[in-house]
Amino acid sequence: MKCAVIVGMGFGGTRTARILAGQGFDVVLVDRNNYHLFQPLLYQVATAGLEQESIAYPVRAMARQWRGTRFHLAEVTGFDFAAREVVTDSGRIPYDYLVVGAGSVTNFFGNAAVERHAFDLKELTDAETLRNHILTAFERAVYEPDAAKRRALMTFVIVGGGPTGVEFAGALIELVRFVLAKDYPELSVQAARVVLVEATDRLLAAMPQELRSYTLERLRSMGVEVLLNARVVDADPERVAFDDGSIIPAHTLFWSAGVKAAPLAALLQVQQRPGGRIAVEPDLTLAGRPEVYVIGDMAYLEQDGAPLPMVAPVAMQMGLYAGRAILARERGTTLPPFRYRDKGSMATIGRSSAVASAYGMSFSGYSAWLVWLLLHLYYLIGFRNRIVVMLNWIWYYWFHERQVRLITERERGGE
Amino acid sequence: MKCAVIVGMGFGGTRTARILAGQGFDVVLVDRNNYHLFQPLLYQVATAGLEQESIAYPVRAMARQWRGTRFHLAEVTGFDFAAREVVTDSGRIPYDYLVVGAGSVTNFFGNAAVERHAFDLKELTDAETLRNHILTAFERAVYEPDAAKRRALMTFVIVGGGPTGVEFAGALIELVRFVLAKDYPELSVQAARVVLVEATDRLLAAMPQELRSYTLERLRSMGVEVLLNARVVDADPERVAFDDGSIIPAHTLFWSAGVKAAPLAALLQVQQRPGGRIAVEPDLTLAGRPEVYVIGDMAYLEQDGAPLPMVAPVAMQMGLYAGRAILARERGTTLPPFRYRDKGSMATIGRSSAVASAYGMSFSGYSAWLVWLLLHLYYLIGFRNRIVVMLNWIWYYWFHERQVRLITERERGGE
């Protein structure tokens, strides 16, 4: 029986696994976490809207349903291409086919000060850490006698005007205005600031003009300060510095201005493209290694003259393709080269408000928001998770409440 | 306006707050966590049955509904009785009335080796840590070539035959036999051992004889090894040693053999009783300080010749009493001395199986289990929490599944 090893149980790897399951392979699923994480909803965990468990799903629960698959919890430490083995911190795993999709990490573009002080959202624990930090800042503000320091505690600078920055900014201002305003009657919560910083002149750059304008207006009307053509160049725990020399006293800096391939990419022993990505052949294999596929955010592939974006839909389609390509080769055939079909993109701005662009059409407002909800519920894995998430959304919609306002780990001292 | 400060938002303090709310006091709620924790269900978080967020409820959400109350997140570092101030790590809080109910911590009775290696369940993070440890042990067992070591990874020693030990043992053996057996087809999970150790000759000592027998039989039929008249005297990460010189190779030791008053009790500047408890007057005040109440696990009060037990119902009744006593004194009257009304006790053993003793009657099996479920849902705070918990219970009952099988923090190295 041939062995297919899939490294990374993100949006790509889980799709490959589903295709190869029950097809006569020994499929080994490798991840350093024992769960698949639904990253697009991390920002809702960070803003007290969802419990972290509701956006994670155990790999073993999936493996049970996928015949011929088994899970190996491990950190990959290398690839022995000659021996055809994946090297991990808990042993070597031989393979006939290898699919690598370990995703991406936040790119701070070498700014060490920002990297040290900024929060980001890639891992499940990041979301809980950020939620604890936001709520702790308000608790500290209550007993801060100095008005300027109090305002800095309630000031949140979000860098990056892409979907993550926009969605987090919207969710955060609503948390502050609708929920925390009731929790902290002793604070003038209206003094709280949510500042969204974008280096170019546009939010949601991939969206059509009318949706970009809608997003900008909507965020501003909700109370988010949007700074365009602005760059954050330095930070410490108390303030954020901009390229024009201006300073915003802020206790919280959130960074979503870029991603780069996960460090695992360096273990693939090929030259990395900008952002650490790995150039792949049109069939997603490594040059000269037709048994090794690289998928998702780690893969660098140009289409129509531009590299494919590092987003979940690309990873999902690549994951499906890699699985099907392996099946085809076992049958002695080959697939046509991979081609990404862009079905559109969307972002939610706030309660009853989202933007979506699909098949050349633009949607905004309530209808886009409803479609966003349904699509996210659809892609979330696990029926129970869907119910819990839906329950939380209904709660928020009806009662304007976010229930998970828990500080599960207390921050100590000055930071 | 008189100020009442309540330290500790457990079962006692929340009851006092509810009584004093809206009665013309400035009520300050102090806790080092920003949530009330429903401790009786911690063991279900540890055994992957519930998400941690569903058994915690923000104090500020309660304070919103209790007129005249406000929350102060702080660690209490002392009491200045002369100035009538509570000293905290974020400032001093003056009081006219003070109610202290900071609960209890695990009592390892001075056994340093056990304290270092044993897990316990008092805080929310304890439950997540223990769940991570249990699931990680199974993951490690998969790739452990040595059969003896593999078995030790799947061996769990639980010390203490009280309700916590019994409930945890039952929930753990069901997790292993029903859920993990399906998750780990590569392991012979039947080799897993859950060993419940009790120093006396009886489980659930407070229960009538017939319920004790039922519990013992039921646990044994479920596969729990119950060792009576046995004492754990030493432990390291790989094994547990008993007073008769025997050894059980076990990767996990859980300790629920005793509690003692929280360290905060030492700050009250009075001599402590065995278990660190604070002797109180019949009206729950400190001798010579009629404006200071001590309630719950921290309070030492004898009734009918025996000290009151350190359990939630005592704390709740004391909390209500302290609130009512303060109101009475403001009206110039006094209440009769505190008297605990024992409404009975209960423990769940497994799915469809519990024991309950109330008003001189004994119940066991399905009916007791149903009553247990309803009572715990009733006492859980927050409507959304109740729905999420009920959802998880229904899931488990119907599908024999526990969904929260997540390792949210990976253990590194040898332990």
Tab-separated table of C-alpha atoms in Angstrom, chain A:
chain	number	residue	atom	x	y	z
A	1	MET	CA	0.000	0.000	0.000
A	2	LYS	CA	1.407	3.373	-0.952
A	3	CYS	CA	1.820	5.934	1.756
A	4	ALA	CA	0.795	9.575	1.359
A	5	VAL	CA	1.970	11.938	4.073
A	6	ILE	CA	0.186	15.264	4.428
A	7	VAL	CA	1.937	17.901	6.518
A	8	GLY	CA	-0.394	20.605	7.822
A	9	MET	CA	-4.096	20.187	8.606
A	10	GLY	CA	-5.206	23.602	7.411
A	11	PHE	CA	-7.630	24.418	4.614
A	12	GLY	CA	-5.380	22.725	2.041
A	13	GLY	CA	-4.209	19.564	3.782
A	14	THR	CA	-7.670	18.600	5.010
A	15	ARG	CA	-8.946	18.742	1.403
A	16	THR	CA	-6.147	16.519	0.135
A	17	ALA	CA	-6.899	14.061	2.941
A	18	ARG	CA	-10.582	13.940	2.038
A	19	ILE	CA	-9.750	13.129	-1.588
A	20	LEU	CA	-7.221	10.402	-0.761
A	21	ALA	CA	-9.302	8.773	1.974
A	22	GLY	CA	-10.710	5.387	1.055
A	23	GLN	CA	-8.687	5.219	-2.166
A	24	GLY	CA	-6.296	2.488	-1.063
A	25	PHE	CA	-3.601	4.717	0.405
A	26	ASP	CA	-2.108	4.731	3.853
A	27	VAL	CA	-2.645	8.435	4.528
A	28	VAL	CA	-0.707	9.980	7.410
A	29	LEU	CA	-1.970	13.353	8.641
A	30	VAL	CA	0.752	15.364	10.355
A	31	ASP	CA	0.256	18.521	12.370
A	32	ARG	CA	1.846	20.028	15.459
A	33	ASN	CA	-1.640	20.717	16.785
A	34	ASN	CA	-4.237	17.998	17.229
A	35	TYR	CA	-6.913	20.148	15.616
A	36	HIS	CA	-7.873	21.904	12.422
A	37	LEU	CA	-8.206	25.626	13.106
A	38	PHE	CA	-10.763	27.796	11.355
A	39	GLN	CA	-8.547	30.879	11.193
A	40	PRO	CA	-11.093	33.271	9.601
A	41	LEU	CA	-12.986	33.465	12.885
A	42	LEU	CA	-9.995	34.010	15.181
A	43	TYR	CA	-10.835	37.708	15.356
A	44	GLN	CA	-14.221	36.841	16.855
A	45	VAL	CA	-12.509	34.852	19.598
A	46	ALA	CA	-10.229	37.828	20.237
A	47	THR	CA	-13.237	40.152	20.538
A	48	ALA	CA	-15.077	37.929	23.048
A	49	GLY	CA	-17.702	36.755	20.577
A	50	LEU	CA	-16.786	33.072	20.365
A	51	GLU	CA	-15.168	30.502	22.628
A	52	GLN	CA	-11.913	29.242	21.161
A	53	GLU	CA	-13.068	25.614	21.169
A	54	SER	CA	-15.860	26.361	18.714
A	55	ILE	CA	-13.467	27.169	15.859
A	56	ALA	CA	-11.175	24.171	16.290
A	57	TYR	CA	-11.924	20.573	15.360
A	58	PRO	CA	-9.885	17.509	16.380
A	59	VAL	CA	-7.990	15.918	13.486
A	60	ARG	CA	-8.708	12.485	14.947
A	61	ALA	CA	-12.428	13.174	14.707
A	62	MET	CA	-11.923	13.766	10.973
A	63	ALA	CA	-9.556	10.818	10.585
A	64	ARG	CA	-12.216	8.515	12.034
A	65	GLN	CA	-14.463	9.346	9.110
A	66	TRP	CA	-11.770	9.193	6.446
A	67	ARG	CA	-10.976	5.549	5.786
A	68	GLY	CA	-7.286	4.758	5.559
A	69	THR	CA	-6.101	7.927	7.298
A	70	ARG	CA	-4.265	8.184	10.595
A	71	PHE	CA	-3.001	11.115	12.620
A	72	HIS	CA	0.541	11.807	13.750
A	73	LEU	CA	0.946	14.709	16.195
A	74	ALA	CA	4.425	16.045	15.513
A	75	GLU	CA	6.550	19.034	14.731
A	76	VAL	CA	8.303	18.506	11.389
A	77	THR	CA	12.035	19.158	11.740
A	78	GLY	CA	13.211	18.213	8.238
A	79	PHE	CA	12.659	16.372	4.987
A	80	ASP	CA	14.912	13.523	3.886
A	81	PHE	CA	14.104	13.554	0.185
A	82	ALA	CA	16.698	10.859	-0.629
A	83	ALA	CA	15.180	8.378	1.819
A	84	ARG	CA	11.680	9.724	1.173
A	85	GLU	CA	11.025	10.373	4.836
A	86	VAL	CA	9.579	13.238	6.835
A	87	VAL	CA	11.694	13.886	9.922
A	88	THR	CA	9.746	14.880	13.024
A	89	ASP	CA	10.327	15.372	16.724
A	90	SER	CA	8.594	12.029	17.280
A	91	GLY	CA	10.196	9.863	14.619
A	92	ARG	CA	10.557	9.552	10.854
A	93	ILE	CA	7.586	8.960	8.575
A	94	PRO	CA	8.275	7.321	5.189
A	95	TYR	CA	6.226	8.461	2.215
A	96	ASP	CA	5.579	7.679	-1.423
A	97	TYR	CA	3.760	10.948	-1.917
A	98	LEU	CA	4.289	14.030	0.230
A	99	VAL	CA	1.946	17.030	0.421
A	100	VAL	CA	3.203	20.035	2.385
A	101	GLY	CA	0.824	22.815	3.367
A	102	ALA	CA	1.990	24.353	6.616
A	103	GLY	CA	0.492	27.762	5.961
A	104	SER	CA	1.857	31.131	6.904
A	105	VAL	CA	2.949	33.254	9.825
A	106	THR	CA	2.720	36.990	10.391
A	107	ASN	CA	5.250	39.081	8.497
A	108	PHE	CA	6.626	41.979	10.495
A	109	PHE	CA	9.031	42.828	7.660
A	110	GLY	CA	12.000	42.779	9.990
A	111	ASN	CA	10.717	45.449	12.375
A	112	ALA	CA	11.889	43.971	15.681
A	113	ALA	CA	10.229	46.590	17.904
A	114	VAL	CA	6.860	46.009	16.266
A	115	GLU	CA	7.294	42.252	16.368
A	116	ARG	CA	8.019	42.400	20.108
A	117	HIS	CA	5.033	44.545	21.055
A	118	ALA	CA	2.384	43.774	18.456
A	119	PHE	CA	-0.342	41.183	18.728
A	120	ASP	CA	-1.335	39.039	15.786
A	121	LEU	CA	-3.862	36.327	15.017
A	122	LYS	CA	-2.551	33.103	13.522
A	123	GLU	CA	-2.802	30.514	16.299
A	124	LEU	CA	-5.688	29.646	18.591
A	125	THR	CA	-3.764	30.842	21.649
A	126	ASP	CA	-3.103	34.215	19.954
A	127	ALA	CA	-6.822	34.932	20.051
A	128	GLU	CA	-7.186	34.141	23.743
A	129	THR	CA	-4.052	36.148	24.570
A	130	LEU	CA	-5.377	39.161	22.678
A	131	ARG	CA	-8.820	38.917	24.307
A	132	ASN	CA	-7.200	38.775	27.740
A	133	HIS	CA	-5.083	41.806	26.855
A	134	ILE	CA	-8.001	43.914	25.590
A	135	LEU	CA	-10.178	43.192	28.628
A	136	THR	CA	-7.264	43.702	31.022
A	137	ALA	CA	-6.610	47.106	29.451
A	138	PHE	CA	-10.156	48.189	30.328
A	139	GLU	CA	-9.820	46.826	33.863
A	140	ARG	CA	-6.611	48.812	34.293
A	141	ALA	CA	-8.217	51.913	32.834
A	142	VAL	CA	-10.814	51.849	35.620
A	143	TYR	CA	-8.131	52.472	38.248
A	144	GLU	CA	-5.803	54.662	36.200
A	145	PRO	CA	-5.999	58.196	37.633
A	146	ASP	CA	-4.107	59.843	34.741
A	147	ALA	CA	-6.530	60.740	31.926
A	148	ALA	CA	-3.935	60.443	29.153
A	149	LYS	CA	-2.774	57.040	30.328
A	150	ARG	CA	-6.375	55.961	30.700
A	151	ARG	CA	-7.047	56.907	27.099
A	152	ALA	CA	-3.915	55.050	25.923
A	153	LEU	CA	-5.177	51.932	27.672
A	154	MET	CA	-8.390	52.295	25.665
A	155	THR	CA	-6.634	52.968	22.345
A	156	PHE	CA	-6.168	50.155	19.860
A	157	VAL	CA	-4.048	50.566	16.751
A	158	ILE	CA	-4.697	48.017	14.010
A	159	VAL	CA	-2.206	47.881	11.159
A	160	GLY	CA	-3.290	46.495	7.794
A	161	GLY	CA	-6.394	47.354	5.801
A	162	GLY	CA	-6.989	43.858	4.447
A	163	PRO	CA	-9.894	41.634	5.475
A	164	THR	CA	-8.374	40.721	8.869
A	165	GLY	CA	-7.703	44.350	9.812
A	166	VAL	CA	-11.145	45.483	8.669
A	167	GLU	CA	-13.011	42.640	10.363
A	168	PHE	CA	-11.068	43.010	13.610
A	169	ALA	CA	-11.533	46.799	13.650
A	170	GLY	CA	-15.288	46.451	13.141
A	171	ALA	CA	-15.685	43.721	15.736
A	172	LEU	CA	-13.556	45.637	18.237
A	173	ILE	CA	-15.390	48.949	17.960
A	174	GLU	CA	-18.695	47.110	18.374
A	175	LEU	CA	-17.346	45.259	21.414
A	176	VAL	CA	-16.331	48.585	22.935
A	177	ARG	CA	-19.428	50.617	22.037
A	178	PHE	CA	-22.142	48.017	22.548
A	179	VAL	CA	-20.822	45.672	25.199
A	180	LEU	CA	-17.985	47.191	27.211
A	181	ALA	CA	-19.824	50.519	27.467
A	182	LYS	CA	-22.368	48.653	29.594
A	183	ASP	CA	-19.715	46.709	31.482
A	184	TYR	CA	-17.725	49.784	32.486
A	185	PRO	CA	-20.163	52.503	33.572
A	186	GLU	CA	-17.276	54.087	35.499
A	187	LEU	CA	-15.322	54.739	32.269
A	188	SER	CA	-16.222	57.139	29.496
A	189	VAL	CA	-15.902	54.405	26.936
A	190	GLN	CA	-16.674	56.875	24.155
A	191	ALA	CA	-13.106	58.068	24.661
A	192	ALA	CA	-11.872	54.672	23.479
A	193	ARG	CA	-10.161	54.752	20.076
A	194	VAL	CA	-9.921	52.083	17.408
A	195	VAL	CA	-7.452	53.243	14.765
A	196	LEU	CA	-7.087	51.310	11.505
A	197	VAL	CA	-3.827	52.057	9.684
A	198	GLU	CA	-3.266	51.226	6.005
A	199	ALA	CA	-0.065	51.962	4.111
A	200	THR	CA	-1.786	52.423	0.732
A	201	ASP	CA	-4.717	54.639	-0.144
A	202	ARG	CA	-7.310	51.860	0.006
A	203	LEU	CA	-8.918	49.304	2.313
A	204	LEU	CA	-9.694	45.805	0.978
A	205	ALA	CA	-7.535	46.400	-2.093
A	206	ALA	CA	-8.820	43.286	-3.859
A	207	MET	CA	-12.395	44.564	-3.824
A	208	PRO	CA	-14.113	46.781	-6.410
A	209	GLN	CA	-14.142	50.531	-5.833
A	210	GLU	CA	-17.741	50.778	-4.628
A	211	LEU	CA	-17.195	48.169	-1.910
A	212	ARG	CA	-13.979	49.839	-0.808
A	213	SER	CA	-15.859	53.117	-0.415
A	214	TYR	CA	-18.700	51.418	1.417
A	215	THR	CA	-16.239	49.779	3.810
A	216	LEU	CA	-14.437	53.031	4.523
A	217	GLU	CA	-17.640	54.961	5.151
A	218	ARG	CA	-19.172	52.206	7.231
A	219	LEU	CA	-16.106	51.828	9.465
A	220	ARG	CA	-15.890	55.593	9.957
A	221	SER	CA	-19.574	55.856	10.791
A	222	MET	CA	-19.097	53.090	13.379
A	223	GLY	CA	-16.389	55.191	15.006
A	224	VAL	CA	-13.213	53.598	13.632
A	225	GLU	CA	-10.515	56.146	12.794
A	226	VAL	CA	-9.120	55.067	9.437
A	227	LEU	CA	-5.661	56.385	8.533
A	228	LEU	CA	-4.727	55.806	4.894
A	229	ASN	CA	-1.218	56.275	3.429
A	230	ALA	CA	0.218	55.850	6.910
A	231	ARG	CA	2.951	53.523	8.088
A	232	VAL	CA	3.784	52.314	11.578
A	233	VAL	CA	7.557	52.358	12.035
A	234	ASP	CA	8.096	51.811	15.751
A	235	ALA	CA	6.301	50.723	18.890
A	236	ASP	CA	6.672	50.187	22.614
A	237	PRO	CA	4.103	49.063	25.178
A	238	GLU	CA	2.761	52.611	25.546
A	239	ARG	CA	2.840	54.146	22.058
A	240	VAL	CA	2.915	53.602	18.317
A	241	ALA	CA	5.098	55.754	16.041
A	242	PHE	CA	4.356	56.602	12.402
A	243	ASP	CA	6.586	57.379	9.423
A	244	ASP	CA	5.566	61.048	9.489
A	245	GLY	CA	6.850	61.361	13.037
A	246	SER	CA	3.460	61.365	14.683
A	247	ILE	CA	2.759	59.266	17.763
A	248	ILE	CA	-0.396	57.626	19.032
A	249	PRO	CA	-0.295	56.702	22.729
A	250	ALA	CA	-1.749	53.208	22.624
A	251	HIS	CA	-1.518	50.215	24.882
A	252	THR	CA	-2.432	47.751	22.120
A	253	LEU	CA	-0.941	47.316	18.657
A	254	PHE	CA	-2.402	44.688	16.350
A	255	TRP	CA	-0.521	43.709	13.214
A	256	SER	CA	-2.198	42.232	10.150
A	257	ALA	CA	-0.146	43.974	7.479
A	258	GLY	CA	1.398	40.898	5.969
A	259	VAL	CA	2.055	37.178	6.043
A	260	LYS	CA	4.967	35.031	4.977
A	261	ALA	CA	5.376	31.309	4.482
A	262	ALA	CA	5.704	29.262	7.692
A	263	PRO	CA	9.335	28.616	8.756
A	264	LEU	CA	8.852	25.003	7.661
A	265	ALA	CA	9.268	26.215	4.062
A	266	ALA	CA	12.995	26.651	4.687
A	267	LEU	CA	13.274	22.904	5.322
A	268	LEU	CA	12.263	22.144	1.734
A	269	GLN	CA	15.814	22.877	0.591
A	270	VAL	CA	14.911	25.065	-2.368
A	271	GLN	CA	15.402	28.762	-2.871
A	272	GLN	CA	12.559	30.763	-1.369
A	273	ARG	CA	10.652	33.517	-3.163
A	274	PRO	CA	9.760	36.823	-1.524
A	275	GLY	CA	7.699	36.109	1.577
A	276	GLY	CA	9.522	32.818	1.980
A	277	ARG	CA	7.239	31.049	-0.478
A	278	ILE	CA	8.249	27.999	-2.494
A	279	ALA	CA	7.990	28.091	-6.282
A	280	VAL	CA	6.049	25.096	-7.564
A	281	GLU	CA	5.545	23.583	-11.010
A	282	PRO	CA	2.162	24.063	-12.709
A	283	ASP	CA	1.068	20.756	-11.121
A	284	LEU	CA	2.055	22.051	-7.636
A	285	THR	CA	5.066	19.716	-7.300
A	286	LEU	CA	8.587	20.755	-6.460
A	287	ALA	CA	10.883	20.996	-9.490
A	288	GLY	CA	12.637	17.643	-9.912
A	289	ARG	CA	10.586	16.005	-7.152
A	290	PRO	CA	7.309	14.951	-8.760
A	291	GLU	CA	6.249	13.097	-5.596
A	292	VAL	CA	6.361	16.245	-3.448
A	293	TYR	CA	3.475	18.739	-3.545
A	294	VAL	CA	3.494	22.139	-1.905
A	295	ILE	CA	0.086	23.785	-1.413
A	296	GLY	CA	-1.607	26.789	0.138
A	297	ASP	CA	0.106	29.894	1.470
A	298	MET	CA	3.540	28.257	1.190
A	299	ALA	CA	3.256	27.673	-2.561
A	300	TYR	CA	4.372	30.353	-5.014
A	301	LEU	CA	2.618	30.037	-8.366
A	302	GLU	CA	1.919	32.730	-10.919
A	303	GLN	CA	-1.317	32.827	-12.821
A	304	ASP	CA	-2.097	35.394	-15.515
A	305	GLY	CA	1.121	37.199	-14.658
A	306	ALA	CA	0.574	37.584	-10.902
A	307	PRO	CA	1.307	35.313	-7.954
A	308	LEU	CA	-1.744	33.664	-6.440
A	309	PRO	CA	-2.812	35.311	-3.183
A	310	MET	CA	-2.196	33.704	0.208
A	311	VAL	CA	-5.853	33.060	1.057
A	312	ALA	CA	-7.984	30.131	2.144
A	313	PRO	CA	-9.797	29.528	-1.182
A	314	VAL	CA	-6.464	29.066	-2.998
A	315	ALA	CA	-5.337	26.602	-0.313
A	316	MET	CA	-8.585	24.637	-0.553
A	317	GLN	CA	-8.432	24.361	-4.330
A	318	MET	CA	-4.748	23.423	-4.229
A	319	GLY	CA	-5.498	20.787	-1.602
A	320	LEU	CA	-8.195	19.218	-3.749
A	321	TYR	CA	-5.943	19.381	-6.804
A	322	ALA	CA	-2.999	17.685	-5.072
A	323	GLY	CA	-5.247	14.826	-3.956
A	324	ARG	CA	-6.738	14.391	-7.407
A	325	ALA	CA	-3.335	14.642	-9.096
A	326	ILE	CA	-2.003	11.819	-6.931
A	327	LEU	CA	-5.030	9.659	-7.741
A	328	ALA	CA	-4.606	10.415	-11.443
A	329	ARG	CA	-0.952	9.429	-11.415
A	330	GLU	CA	-1.730	6.158	-9.699
A	331	ARG	CA	-4.125	5.477	-12.561
A	332	GLY	CA	-1.386	6.381	-15.046
A	333	THR	CA	-2.955	9.640	-16.186
A	334	THR	CA	-2.216	13.276	-15.475
A	335	LEU	CA	-4.375	16.284	-14.695
A	336	PRO	CA	-4.247	19.557	-16.581
A	337	PRO	CA	-2.163	22.193	-14.741
A	338	PHE	CA	-3.627	23.748	-11.600
A	339	ARG	CA	-5.767	26.755	-12.227
A	340	TYR	CA	-7.290	28.838	-9.439
A	341	ARG	CA	-10.929	29.752	-9.911
A	342	ASP	CA	-11.582	32.984	-8.069
A	343	LYS	CA	-15.123	32.761	-6.758
A	344	GLY	CA	-14.906	36.139	-5.115
A	345	SER	CA	-14.082	37.491	-1.701
A	346	MET	CA	-15.887	38.938	1.231
A	347	ALA	CA	-15.392	40.662	4.546
A	348	THR	CA	-17.729	41.426	7.389
A	349	ILE	CA	-17.602	44.912	8.852
A	350	GLY	CA	-20.049	44.675	11.687
A	351	ARG	CA	-23.445	43.476	12.753
A	352	SER	CA	-25.691	43.325	9.659
A	353	SER	CA	-22.944	44.738	7.497
A	354	ALA	CA	-20.510	43.080	5.107
A	355	VAL	CA	-19.115	43.394	1.600
A	356	ALA	CA	-18.881	40.633	-0.979
A	357	SER	CA	-17.630	40.503	-4.512
A	358	ALA	CA	-18.396	37.448	-6.623
A	359	TYR	CA	-18.757	36.679	-10.319
A	360	GLY	CA	-18.282	40.318	-11.174
A	361	MET	CA	-21.088	41.447	-8.889
A	362	SER	CA	-20.873	43.505	-5.721
A	363	PHE	CA	-22.971	43.094	-2.628
A	364	SER	CA	-22.957	45.114	0.560
A	365	GLY	CA	-24.972	45.543	3.720
A	366	TYR	CA	-27.393	43.066	5.211
A	367	SER	CA	-27.575	40.587	2.322
A	368	ALA	CA	-23.768	40.320	2.082
A	369	TRP	CA	-23.628	39.854	5.845
A	370	LEU	CA	-26.146	37.023	5.709
A	371	VAL	CA	-24.201	35.293	2.935
A	372	TRP	CA	-21.009	35.745	4.962
A	373	LEU	CA	-22.632	34.072	7.984
A	374	LEU	CA	-23.929	31.120	6.008
A	375	LEU	CA	-20.679	30.529	4.126
A	376	HIS	CA	-18.632	30.618	7.304
A	377	LEU	CA	-20.994	28.206	9.027
A	378	TYR	CA	-20.777	25.948	5.987
A	379	TYR	CA	-16.985	25.841	5.959
A	380	LEU	CA	-16.665	25.462	9.723
A	381	ILE	CA	-15.993	21.809	10.525
A	382	GLY	CA	-18.158	19.957	13.037
A	383	PHE	CA	-21.898	20.093	13.455
A	384	ARG	CA	-21.695	20.951	17.150
A	385	ASN	CA	-19.255	23.777	16.416
A	386	ARG	CA	-21.716	25.193	13.905
A	387	ILE	CA	-24.498	25.187	16.458
A	388	VAL	CA	-22.367	26.852	19.131
A	389	VAL	CA	-21.149	29.524	16.722
A	390	MET	CA	-24.652	30.169	15.418
A	391	LEU	CA	-25.909	30.416	18.986
A	392	ASN	CA	-23.283	33.046	19.766
A	393	TRP	CA	-24.162	35.003	16.624
A	394	ILE	CA	-27.861	34.938	17.386
A	395	TRP	CA	-27.089	36.099	20.897
A	396	TYR	CA	-25.061	38.980	19.620
A	397	TYR	CA	-27.626	39.905	16.992
A	398	TRP	CA	-30.561	39.910	19.408
A	399	PHE	CA	-29.025	41.087	22.642
A	400	HIS	CA	-25.932	42.941	21.513
A	401	GLU	CA	-24.000	40.803	23.970
A	402	ARG	CA	-20.717	38.976	23.697
A	403	GLN	CA	-20.557	36.358	26.348
A	404	VAL	CA	-16.939	35.308	26.416
A	405	ARG	CA	-15.649	38.373	28.240
A	406	LEU	CA	-13.245	36.311	30.317
A	407	ILE	CA	-9.694	37.110	31.323
A	408	THR	CA	-8.408	33.558	31.522
A	409	GLU	CA	-4.797	34.502	32.152
A	410	ARG	CA	-3.951	37.591	34.135
A	411	GLU	CA	-1.224	39.847	32.810
A	412	ARG	CA	1.263	40.868	35.449
A	413	GLY	CA	3.245	44.033	35.966
A	414	GLY	CA	3.908	46.795	33.490
A	415	GLU	CA	2.917	45.017	30.303
